[in-house]
PDB file of N, CA and C in Angstrom:
ATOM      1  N   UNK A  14      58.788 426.605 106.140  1.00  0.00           N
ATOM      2  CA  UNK A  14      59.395 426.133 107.373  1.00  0.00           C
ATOM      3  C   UNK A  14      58.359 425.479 108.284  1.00  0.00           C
ATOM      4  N   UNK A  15      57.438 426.198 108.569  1.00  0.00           N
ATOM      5  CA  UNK A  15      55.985 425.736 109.279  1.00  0.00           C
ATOM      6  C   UNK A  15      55.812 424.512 108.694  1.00  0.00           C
ATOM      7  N   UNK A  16      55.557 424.117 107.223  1.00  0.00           N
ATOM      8  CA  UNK A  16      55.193 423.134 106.801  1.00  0.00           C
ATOM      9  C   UNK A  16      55.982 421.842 106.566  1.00  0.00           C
ATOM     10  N   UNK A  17      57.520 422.279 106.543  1.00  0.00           N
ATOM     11  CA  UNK A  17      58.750 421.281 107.300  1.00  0.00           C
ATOM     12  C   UNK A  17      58.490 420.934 108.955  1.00  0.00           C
ATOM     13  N   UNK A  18      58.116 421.645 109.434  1.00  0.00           N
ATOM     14  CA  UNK A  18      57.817 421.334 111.024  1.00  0.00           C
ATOM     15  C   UNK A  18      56.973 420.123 111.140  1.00  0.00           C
ATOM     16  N   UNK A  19      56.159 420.389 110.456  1.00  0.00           N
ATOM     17  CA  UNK A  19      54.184 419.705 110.837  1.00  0.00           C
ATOM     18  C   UNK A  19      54.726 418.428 109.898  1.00  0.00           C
ATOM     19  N   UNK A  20      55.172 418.069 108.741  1.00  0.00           N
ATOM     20  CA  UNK A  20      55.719 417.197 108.379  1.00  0.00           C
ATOM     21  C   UNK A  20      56.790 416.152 109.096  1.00  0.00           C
ATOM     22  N   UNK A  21      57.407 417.090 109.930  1.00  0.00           N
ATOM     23  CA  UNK A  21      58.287 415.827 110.771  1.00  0.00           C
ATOM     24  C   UNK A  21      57.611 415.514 112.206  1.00  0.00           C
ATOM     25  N   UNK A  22      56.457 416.062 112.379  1.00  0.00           N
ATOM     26  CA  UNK A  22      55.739 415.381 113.083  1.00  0.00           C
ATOM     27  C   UNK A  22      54.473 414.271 113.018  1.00  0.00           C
ATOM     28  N   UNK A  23      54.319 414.647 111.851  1.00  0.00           N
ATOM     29  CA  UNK A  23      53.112 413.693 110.785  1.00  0.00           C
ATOM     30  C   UNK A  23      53.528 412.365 110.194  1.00  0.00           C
ATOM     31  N   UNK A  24      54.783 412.349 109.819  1.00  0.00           N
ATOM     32  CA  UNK A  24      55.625 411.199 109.207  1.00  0.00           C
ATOM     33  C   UNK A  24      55.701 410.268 110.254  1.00  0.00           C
ATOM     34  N   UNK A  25      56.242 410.449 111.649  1.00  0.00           N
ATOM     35  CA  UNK A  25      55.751 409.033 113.065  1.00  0.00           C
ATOM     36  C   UNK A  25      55.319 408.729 113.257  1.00  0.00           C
ATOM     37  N   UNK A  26      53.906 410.035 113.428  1.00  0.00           N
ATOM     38  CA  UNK A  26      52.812 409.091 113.903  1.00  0.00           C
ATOM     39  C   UNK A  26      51.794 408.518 112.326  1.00  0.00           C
ATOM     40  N   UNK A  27      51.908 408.135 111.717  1.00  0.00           N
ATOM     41  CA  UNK A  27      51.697 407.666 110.405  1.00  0.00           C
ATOM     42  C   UNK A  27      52.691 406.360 110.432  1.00  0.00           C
ATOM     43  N   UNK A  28      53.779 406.383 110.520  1.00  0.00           N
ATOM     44  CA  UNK A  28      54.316 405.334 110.617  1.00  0.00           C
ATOM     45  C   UNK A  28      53.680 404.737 111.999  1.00  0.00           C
ATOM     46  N   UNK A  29      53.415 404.729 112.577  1.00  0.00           N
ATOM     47  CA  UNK A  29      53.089 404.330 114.547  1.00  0.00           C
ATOM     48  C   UNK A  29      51.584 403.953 114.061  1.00  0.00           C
ATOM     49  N   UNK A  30      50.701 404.680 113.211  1.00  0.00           N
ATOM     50  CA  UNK A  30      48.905 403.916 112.694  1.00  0.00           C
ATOM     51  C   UNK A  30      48.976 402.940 112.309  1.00  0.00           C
ATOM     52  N   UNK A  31      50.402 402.897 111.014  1.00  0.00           N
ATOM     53  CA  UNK A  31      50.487 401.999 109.899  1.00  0.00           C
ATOM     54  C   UNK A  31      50.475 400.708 110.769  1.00  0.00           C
ATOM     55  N   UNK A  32      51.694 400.765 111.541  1.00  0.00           N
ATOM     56  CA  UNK A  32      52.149 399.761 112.340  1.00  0.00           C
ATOM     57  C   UNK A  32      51.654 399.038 113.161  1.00  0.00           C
ATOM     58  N   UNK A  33      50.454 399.886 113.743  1.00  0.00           N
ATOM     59  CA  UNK A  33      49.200 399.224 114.858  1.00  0.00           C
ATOM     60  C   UNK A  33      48.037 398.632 113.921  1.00  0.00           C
ATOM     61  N   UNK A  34      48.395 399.207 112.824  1.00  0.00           N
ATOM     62  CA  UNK A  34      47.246 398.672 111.862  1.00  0.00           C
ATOM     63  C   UNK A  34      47.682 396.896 111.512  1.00  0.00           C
ATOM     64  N   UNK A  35      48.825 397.002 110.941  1.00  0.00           N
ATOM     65  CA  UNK A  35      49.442 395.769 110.925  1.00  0.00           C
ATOM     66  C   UNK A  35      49.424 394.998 111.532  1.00  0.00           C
ATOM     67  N   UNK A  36      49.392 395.258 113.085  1.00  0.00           N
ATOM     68  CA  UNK A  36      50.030 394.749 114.155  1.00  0.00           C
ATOM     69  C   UNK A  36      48.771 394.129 114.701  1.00  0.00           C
ATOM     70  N   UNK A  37      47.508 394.988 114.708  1.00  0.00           N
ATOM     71  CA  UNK A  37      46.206 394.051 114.969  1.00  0.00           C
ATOM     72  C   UNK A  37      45.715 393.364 114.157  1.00  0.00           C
ATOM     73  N   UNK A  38      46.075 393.646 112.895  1.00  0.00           N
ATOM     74  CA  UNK A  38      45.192 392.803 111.626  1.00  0.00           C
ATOM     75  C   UNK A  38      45.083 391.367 111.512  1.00  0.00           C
ATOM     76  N   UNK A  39      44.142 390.596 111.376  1.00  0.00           N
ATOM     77  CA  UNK A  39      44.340 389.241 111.397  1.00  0.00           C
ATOM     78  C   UNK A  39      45.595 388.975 110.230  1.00  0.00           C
ATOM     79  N   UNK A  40      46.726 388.144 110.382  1.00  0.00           N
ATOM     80  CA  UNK A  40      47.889 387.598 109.708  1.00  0.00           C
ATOM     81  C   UNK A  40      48.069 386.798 109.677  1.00  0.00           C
ATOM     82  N   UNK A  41      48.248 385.915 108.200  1.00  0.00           N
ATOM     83  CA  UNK A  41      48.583 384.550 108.902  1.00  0.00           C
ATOM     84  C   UNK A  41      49.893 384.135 109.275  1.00  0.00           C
ATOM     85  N   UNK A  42      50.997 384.846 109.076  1.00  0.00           N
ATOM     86  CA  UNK A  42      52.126 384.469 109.633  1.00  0.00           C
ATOM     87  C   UNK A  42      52.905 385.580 110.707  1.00  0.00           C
ATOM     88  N   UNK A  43      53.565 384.725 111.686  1.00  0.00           N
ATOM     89  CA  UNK A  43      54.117 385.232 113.045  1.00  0.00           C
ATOM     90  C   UNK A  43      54.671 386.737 112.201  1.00  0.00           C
ATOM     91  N   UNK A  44      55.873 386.379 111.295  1.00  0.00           N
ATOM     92  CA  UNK A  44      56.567 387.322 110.881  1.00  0.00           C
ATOM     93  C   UNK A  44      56.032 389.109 110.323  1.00  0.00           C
ATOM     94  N   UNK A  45      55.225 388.827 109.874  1.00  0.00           N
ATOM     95  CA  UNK A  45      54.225 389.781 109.656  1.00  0.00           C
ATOM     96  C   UNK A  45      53.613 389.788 110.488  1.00  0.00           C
ATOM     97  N   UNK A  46      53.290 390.420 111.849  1.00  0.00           N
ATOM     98  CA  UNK A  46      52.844 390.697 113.264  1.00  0.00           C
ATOM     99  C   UNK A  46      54.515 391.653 113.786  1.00  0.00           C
ATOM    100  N   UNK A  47      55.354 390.704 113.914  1.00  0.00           N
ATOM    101  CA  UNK A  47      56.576 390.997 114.556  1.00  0.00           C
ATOM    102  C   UNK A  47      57.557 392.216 113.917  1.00  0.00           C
ATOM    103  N   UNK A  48      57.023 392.343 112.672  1.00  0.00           N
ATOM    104  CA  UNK A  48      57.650 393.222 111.354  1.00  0.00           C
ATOM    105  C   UNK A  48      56.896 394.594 111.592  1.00  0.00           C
ATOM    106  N   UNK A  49      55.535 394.160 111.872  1.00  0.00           N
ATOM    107  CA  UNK A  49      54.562 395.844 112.481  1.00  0.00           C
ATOM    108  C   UNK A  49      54.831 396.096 113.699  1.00  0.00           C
ATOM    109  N   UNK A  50      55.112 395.020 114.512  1.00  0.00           N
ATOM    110  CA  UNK A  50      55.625 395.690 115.928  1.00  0.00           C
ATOM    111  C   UNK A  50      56.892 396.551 115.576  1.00  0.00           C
ATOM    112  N   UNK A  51      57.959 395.823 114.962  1.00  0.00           N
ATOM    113  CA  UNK A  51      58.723 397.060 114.738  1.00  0.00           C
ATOM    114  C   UNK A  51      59.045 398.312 114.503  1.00  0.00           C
ATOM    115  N   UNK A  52      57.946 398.175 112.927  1.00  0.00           N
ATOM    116  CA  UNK A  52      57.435 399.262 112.147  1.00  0.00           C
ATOM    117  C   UNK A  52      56.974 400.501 113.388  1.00  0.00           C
ATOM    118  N   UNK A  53      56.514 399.707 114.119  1.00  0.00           N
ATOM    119  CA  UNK A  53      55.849 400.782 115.461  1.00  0.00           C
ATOM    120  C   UNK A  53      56.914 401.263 116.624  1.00  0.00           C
ATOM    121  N   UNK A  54      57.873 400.476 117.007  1.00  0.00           N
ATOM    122  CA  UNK A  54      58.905 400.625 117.270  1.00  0.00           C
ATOM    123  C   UNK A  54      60.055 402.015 116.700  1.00  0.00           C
ATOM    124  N   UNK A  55      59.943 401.933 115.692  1.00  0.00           N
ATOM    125  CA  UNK A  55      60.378 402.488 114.859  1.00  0.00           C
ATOM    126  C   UNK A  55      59.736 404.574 114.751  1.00  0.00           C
ATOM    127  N   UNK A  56      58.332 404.055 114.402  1.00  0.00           N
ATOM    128  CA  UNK A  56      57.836 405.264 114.933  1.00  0.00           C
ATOM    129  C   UNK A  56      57.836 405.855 115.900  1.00  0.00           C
ATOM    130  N   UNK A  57      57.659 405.228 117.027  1.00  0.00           N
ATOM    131  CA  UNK A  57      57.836 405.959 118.189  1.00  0.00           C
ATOM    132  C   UNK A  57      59.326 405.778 118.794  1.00  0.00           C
ATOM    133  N   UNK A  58      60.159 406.022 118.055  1.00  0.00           N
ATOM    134  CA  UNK A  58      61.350 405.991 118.105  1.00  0.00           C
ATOM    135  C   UNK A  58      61.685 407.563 117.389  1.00  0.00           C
ATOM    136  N   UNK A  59      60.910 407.502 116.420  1.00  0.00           N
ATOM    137  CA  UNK A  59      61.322 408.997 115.620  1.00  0.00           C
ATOM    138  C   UNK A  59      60.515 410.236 116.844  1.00  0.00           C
ATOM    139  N   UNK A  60      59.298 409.509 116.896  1.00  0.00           N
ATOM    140  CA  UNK A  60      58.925 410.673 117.751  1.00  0.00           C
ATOM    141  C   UNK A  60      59.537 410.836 118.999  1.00  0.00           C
ATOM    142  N   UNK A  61      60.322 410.124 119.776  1.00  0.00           N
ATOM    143  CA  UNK A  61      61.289 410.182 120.812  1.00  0.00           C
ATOM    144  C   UNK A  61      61.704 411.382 120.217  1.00  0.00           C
ATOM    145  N   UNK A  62      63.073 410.824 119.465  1.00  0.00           N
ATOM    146  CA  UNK A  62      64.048 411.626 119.267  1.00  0.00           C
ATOM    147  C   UNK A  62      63.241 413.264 119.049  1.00  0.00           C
ATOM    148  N   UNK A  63      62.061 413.287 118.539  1.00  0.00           N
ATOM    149  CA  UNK A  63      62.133 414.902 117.586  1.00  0.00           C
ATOM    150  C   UNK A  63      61.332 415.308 119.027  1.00  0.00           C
ATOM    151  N   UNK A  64      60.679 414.726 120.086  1.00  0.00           N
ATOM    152  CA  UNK A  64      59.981 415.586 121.381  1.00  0.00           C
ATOM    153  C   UNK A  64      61.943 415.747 122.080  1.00  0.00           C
ATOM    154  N   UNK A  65      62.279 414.844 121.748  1.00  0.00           N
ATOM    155  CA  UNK A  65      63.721 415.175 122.989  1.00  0.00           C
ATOM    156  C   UNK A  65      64.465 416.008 122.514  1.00  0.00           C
ATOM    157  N   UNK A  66      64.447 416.240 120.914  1.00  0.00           N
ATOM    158  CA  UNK A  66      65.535 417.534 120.539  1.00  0.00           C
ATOM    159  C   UNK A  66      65.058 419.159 120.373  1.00  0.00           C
ATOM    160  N   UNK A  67      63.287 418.884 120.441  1.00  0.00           N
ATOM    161  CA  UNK A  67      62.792 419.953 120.440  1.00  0.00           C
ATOM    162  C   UNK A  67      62.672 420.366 121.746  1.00  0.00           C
ATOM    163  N   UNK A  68      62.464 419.970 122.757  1.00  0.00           N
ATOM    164  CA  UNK A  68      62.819 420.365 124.533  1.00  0.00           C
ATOM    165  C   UNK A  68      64.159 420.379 124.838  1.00  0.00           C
ATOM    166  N   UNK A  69      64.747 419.565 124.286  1.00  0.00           N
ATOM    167  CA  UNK A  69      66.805 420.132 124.667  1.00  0.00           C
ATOM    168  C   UNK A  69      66.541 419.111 125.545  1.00  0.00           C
ATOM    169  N   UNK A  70      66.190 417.636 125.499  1.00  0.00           N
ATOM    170  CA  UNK A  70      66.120 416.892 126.777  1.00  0.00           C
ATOM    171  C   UNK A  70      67.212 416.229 126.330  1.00  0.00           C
ATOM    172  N   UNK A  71      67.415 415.231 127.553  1.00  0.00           N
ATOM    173  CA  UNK A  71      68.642 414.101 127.674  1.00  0.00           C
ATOM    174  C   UNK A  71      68.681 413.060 126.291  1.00  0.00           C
ATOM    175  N   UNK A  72      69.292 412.724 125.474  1.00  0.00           N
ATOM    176  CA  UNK A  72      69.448 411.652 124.483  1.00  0.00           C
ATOM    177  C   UNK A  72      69.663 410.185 125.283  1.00  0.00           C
ATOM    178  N   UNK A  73      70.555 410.439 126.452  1.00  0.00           N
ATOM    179  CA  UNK A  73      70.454 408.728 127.069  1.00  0.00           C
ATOM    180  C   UNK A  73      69.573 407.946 127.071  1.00  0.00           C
ATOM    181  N   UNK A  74      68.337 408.525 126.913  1.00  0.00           N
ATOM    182  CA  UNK A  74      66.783 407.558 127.120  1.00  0.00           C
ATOM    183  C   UNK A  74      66.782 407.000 125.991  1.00  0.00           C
ATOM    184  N   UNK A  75      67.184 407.829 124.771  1.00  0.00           N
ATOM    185  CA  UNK A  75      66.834 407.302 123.898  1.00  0.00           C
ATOM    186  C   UNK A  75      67.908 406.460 123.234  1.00  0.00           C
ATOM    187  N   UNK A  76      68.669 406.253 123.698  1.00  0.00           N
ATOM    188  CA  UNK A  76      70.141 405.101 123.615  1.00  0.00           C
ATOM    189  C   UNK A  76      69.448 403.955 124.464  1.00  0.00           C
ATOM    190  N   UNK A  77      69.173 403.988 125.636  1.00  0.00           N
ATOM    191  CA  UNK A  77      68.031 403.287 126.714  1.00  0.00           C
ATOM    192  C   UNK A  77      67.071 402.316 125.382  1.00  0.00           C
ATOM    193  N   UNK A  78      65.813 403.274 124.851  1.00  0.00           N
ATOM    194  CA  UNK A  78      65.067 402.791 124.257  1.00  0.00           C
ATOM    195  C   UNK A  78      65.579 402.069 123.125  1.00  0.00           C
ATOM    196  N   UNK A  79      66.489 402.474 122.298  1.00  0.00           N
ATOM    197  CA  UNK A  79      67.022 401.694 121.331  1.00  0.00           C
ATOM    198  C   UNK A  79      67.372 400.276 122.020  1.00  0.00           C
ATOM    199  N   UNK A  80      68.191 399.909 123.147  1.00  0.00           N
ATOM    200  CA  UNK A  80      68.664 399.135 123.858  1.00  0.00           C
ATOM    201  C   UNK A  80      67.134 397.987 123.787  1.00  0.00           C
ATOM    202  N   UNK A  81      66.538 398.392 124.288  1.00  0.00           N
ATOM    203  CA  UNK A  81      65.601 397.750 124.580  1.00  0.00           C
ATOM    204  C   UNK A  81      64.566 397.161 123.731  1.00  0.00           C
ATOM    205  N   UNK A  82      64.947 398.082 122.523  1.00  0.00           N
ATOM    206  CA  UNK A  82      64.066 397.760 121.005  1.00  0.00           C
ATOM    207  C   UNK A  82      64.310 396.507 120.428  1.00  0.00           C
ATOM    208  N   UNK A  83      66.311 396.731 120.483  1.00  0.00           N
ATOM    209  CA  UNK A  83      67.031 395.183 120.031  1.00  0.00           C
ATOM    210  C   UNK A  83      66.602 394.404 120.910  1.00  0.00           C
ATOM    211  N   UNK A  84      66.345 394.421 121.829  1.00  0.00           N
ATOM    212  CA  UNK A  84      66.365 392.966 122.918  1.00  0.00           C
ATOM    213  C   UNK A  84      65.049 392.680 122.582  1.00  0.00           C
ATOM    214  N   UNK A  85      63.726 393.537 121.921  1.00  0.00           N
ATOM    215  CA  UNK A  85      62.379 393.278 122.453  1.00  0.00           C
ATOM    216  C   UNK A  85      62.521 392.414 120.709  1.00  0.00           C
ATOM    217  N   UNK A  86      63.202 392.443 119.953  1.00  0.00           N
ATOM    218  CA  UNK A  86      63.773 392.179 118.664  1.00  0.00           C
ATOM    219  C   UNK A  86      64.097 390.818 117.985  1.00  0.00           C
ATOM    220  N   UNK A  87      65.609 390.911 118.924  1.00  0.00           N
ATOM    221  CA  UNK A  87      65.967 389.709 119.423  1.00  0.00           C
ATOM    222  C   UNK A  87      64.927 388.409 120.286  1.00  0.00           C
ATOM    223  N   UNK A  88      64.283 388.764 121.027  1.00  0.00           N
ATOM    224  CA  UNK A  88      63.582 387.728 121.614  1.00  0.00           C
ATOM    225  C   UNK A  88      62.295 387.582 120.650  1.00  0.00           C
ATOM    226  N   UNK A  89      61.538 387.881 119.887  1.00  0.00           N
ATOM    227  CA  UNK A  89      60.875 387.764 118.839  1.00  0.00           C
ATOM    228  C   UNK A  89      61.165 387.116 118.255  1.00  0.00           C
ATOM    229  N   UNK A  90      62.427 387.380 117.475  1.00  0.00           N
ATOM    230  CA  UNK A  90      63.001 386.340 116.414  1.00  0.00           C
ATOM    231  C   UNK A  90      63.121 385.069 117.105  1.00  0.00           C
ATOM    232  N   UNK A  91      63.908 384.971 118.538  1.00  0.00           N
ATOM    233  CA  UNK A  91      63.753 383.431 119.220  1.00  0.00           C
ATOM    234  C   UNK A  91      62.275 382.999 118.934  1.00  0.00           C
ATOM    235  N   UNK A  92      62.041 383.329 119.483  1.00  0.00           N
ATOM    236  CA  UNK A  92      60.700 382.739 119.860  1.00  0.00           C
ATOM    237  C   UNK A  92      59.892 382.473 118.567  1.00  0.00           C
ATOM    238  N   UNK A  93      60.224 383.237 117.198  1.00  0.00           N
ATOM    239  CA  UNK A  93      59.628 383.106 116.102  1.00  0.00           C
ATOM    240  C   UNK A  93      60.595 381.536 115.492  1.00  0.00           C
ATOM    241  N   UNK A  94      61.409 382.106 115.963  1.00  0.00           N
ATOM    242  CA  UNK A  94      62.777 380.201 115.536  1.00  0.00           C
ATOM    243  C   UNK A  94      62.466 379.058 116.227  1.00  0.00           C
ATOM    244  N   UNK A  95      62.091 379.457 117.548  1.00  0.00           N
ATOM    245  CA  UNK A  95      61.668 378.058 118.522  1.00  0.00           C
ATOM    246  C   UNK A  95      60.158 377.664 117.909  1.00  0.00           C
ATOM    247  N   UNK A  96      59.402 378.646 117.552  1.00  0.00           N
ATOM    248  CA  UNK A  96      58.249 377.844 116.504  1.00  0.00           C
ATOM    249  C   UNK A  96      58.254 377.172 115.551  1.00  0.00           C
ATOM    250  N   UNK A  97      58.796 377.719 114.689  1.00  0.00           N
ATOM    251  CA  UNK A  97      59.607 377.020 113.556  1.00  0.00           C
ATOM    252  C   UNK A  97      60.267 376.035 113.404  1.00  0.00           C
ATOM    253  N   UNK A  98      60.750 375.831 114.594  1.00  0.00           N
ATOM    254  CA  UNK A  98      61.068 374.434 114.883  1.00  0.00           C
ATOM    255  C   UNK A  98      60.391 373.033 115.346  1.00  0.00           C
ATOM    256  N   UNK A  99      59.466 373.353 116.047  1.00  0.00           N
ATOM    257  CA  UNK A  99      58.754 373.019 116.583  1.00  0.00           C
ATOM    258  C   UNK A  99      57.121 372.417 116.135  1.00  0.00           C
ATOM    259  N   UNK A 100      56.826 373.659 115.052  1.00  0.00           N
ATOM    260  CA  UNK A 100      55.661 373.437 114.134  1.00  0.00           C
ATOM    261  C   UNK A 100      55.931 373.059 112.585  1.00  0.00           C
ATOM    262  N   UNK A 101      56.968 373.418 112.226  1.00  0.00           N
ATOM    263  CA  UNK A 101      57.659 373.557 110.729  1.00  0.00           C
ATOM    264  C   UNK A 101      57.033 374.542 110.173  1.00  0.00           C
ATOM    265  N   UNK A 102      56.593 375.731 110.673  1.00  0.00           N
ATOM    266  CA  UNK A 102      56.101 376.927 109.463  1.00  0.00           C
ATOM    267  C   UNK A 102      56.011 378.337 110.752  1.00  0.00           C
ATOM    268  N   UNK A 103      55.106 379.083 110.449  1.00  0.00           N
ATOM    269  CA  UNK A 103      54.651 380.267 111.264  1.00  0.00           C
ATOM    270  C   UNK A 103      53.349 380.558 111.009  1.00  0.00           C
ATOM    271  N   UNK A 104      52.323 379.762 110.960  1.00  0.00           N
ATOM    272  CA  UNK A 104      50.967 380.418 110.179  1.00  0.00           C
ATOM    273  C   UNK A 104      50.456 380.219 111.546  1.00  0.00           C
ATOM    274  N   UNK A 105      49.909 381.034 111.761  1.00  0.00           N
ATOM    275  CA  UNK A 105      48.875 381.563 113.122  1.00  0.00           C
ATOM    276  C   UNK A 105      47.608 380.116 113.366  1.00  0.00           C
ATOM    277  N   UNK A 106      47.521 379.507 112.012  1.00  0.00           N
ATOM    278  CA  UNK A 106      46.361 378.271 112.400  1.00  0.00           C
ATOM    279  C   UNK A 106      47.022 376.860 112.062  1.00  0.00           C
ATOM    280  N   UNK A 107      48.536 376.805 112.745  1.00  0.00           N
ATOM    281  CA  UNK A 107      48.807 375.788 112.381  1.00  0.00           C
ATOM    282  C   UNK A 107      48.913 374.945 113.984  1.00  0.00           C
ATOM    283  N   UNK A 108      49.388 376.391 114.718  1.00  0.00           N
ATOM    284  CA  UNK A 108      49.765 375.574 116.171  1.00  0.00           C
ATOM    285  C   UNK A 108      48.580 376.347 117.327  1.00  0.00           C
ATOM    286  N   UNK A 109      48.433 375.938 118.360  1.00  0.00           N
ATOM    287  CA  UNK A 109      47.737 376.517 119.260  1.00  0.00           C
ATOM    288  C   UNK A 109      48.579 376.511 120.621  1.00  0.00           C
ATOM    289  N   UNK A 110      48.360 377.530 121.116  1.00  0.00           N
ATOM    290  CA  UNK A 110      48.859 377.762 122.375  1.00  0.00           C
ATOM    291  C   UNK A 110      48.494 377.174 123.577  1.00  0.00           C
ATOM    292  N   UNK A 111      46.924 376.242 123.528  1.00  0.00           N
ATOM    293  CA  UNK A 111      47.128 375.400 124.760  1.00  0.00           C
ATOM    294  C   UNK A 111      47.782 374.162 124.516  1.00  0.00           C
ATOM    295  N   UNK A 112      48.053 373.889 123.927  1.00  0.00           N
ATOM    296  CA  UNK A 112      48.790 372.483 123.486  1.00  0.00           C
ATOM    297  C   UNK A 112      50.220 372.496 123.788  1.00  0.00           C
ATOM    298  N   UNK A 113      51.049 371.859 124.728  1.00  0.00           N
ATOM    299  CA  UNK A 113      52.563 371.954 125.225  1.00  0.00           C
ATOM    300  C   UNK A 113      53.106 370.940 123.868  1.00  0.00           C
TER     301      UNK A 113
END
């Protein structure tokens, strides 16, 4: 049981390293950046839920945070489409950001 415990707390934040690992690593494409933000998203999404059911806290936050996951989601993908349009690909050394 102990070792079911320590396991569902080990599995998030492992997913939440993986994801920051990803997430800083040089990449060459947008999509893979935006895929570890999730991945991280994701983790600290599990660890929400298992600190809020192990204190008996409110679940609304975490309806809240989901809310906010899709939107942080959704505007990624824009913004990954308005490149794409714009550059014809997603590789990190194709476009530069001072250039309008």
């Amino acid at each position: 049981m102990v070792i079911l415990k320590f396991l569902f707390w080990l599995v998030p934040f492992v997913v939440v390293f993986c994801g920051l690992s990803v997430f800083s690593s040089k990449r060459k494409h947008l999509l893979n950046v935006l895929l570890g933000l999730e991945f991280v998203m994701l983790g600290v999404f599990c660890v929400l839920v298992y600190s809020l059911s192990v204190l008996s806290g409110e679940l609304y936050f975490v309806l809240f945070f989901l809310a906010m996951v899709a939107c942080e989601g959704a505007l990624g993908l824009s913004i990954l489409v308005s490149i794409v349009r714009t550059h014809g690909n997603d590789y990190f050394n194709s476009f530069s950001f001072l250039q309008c």
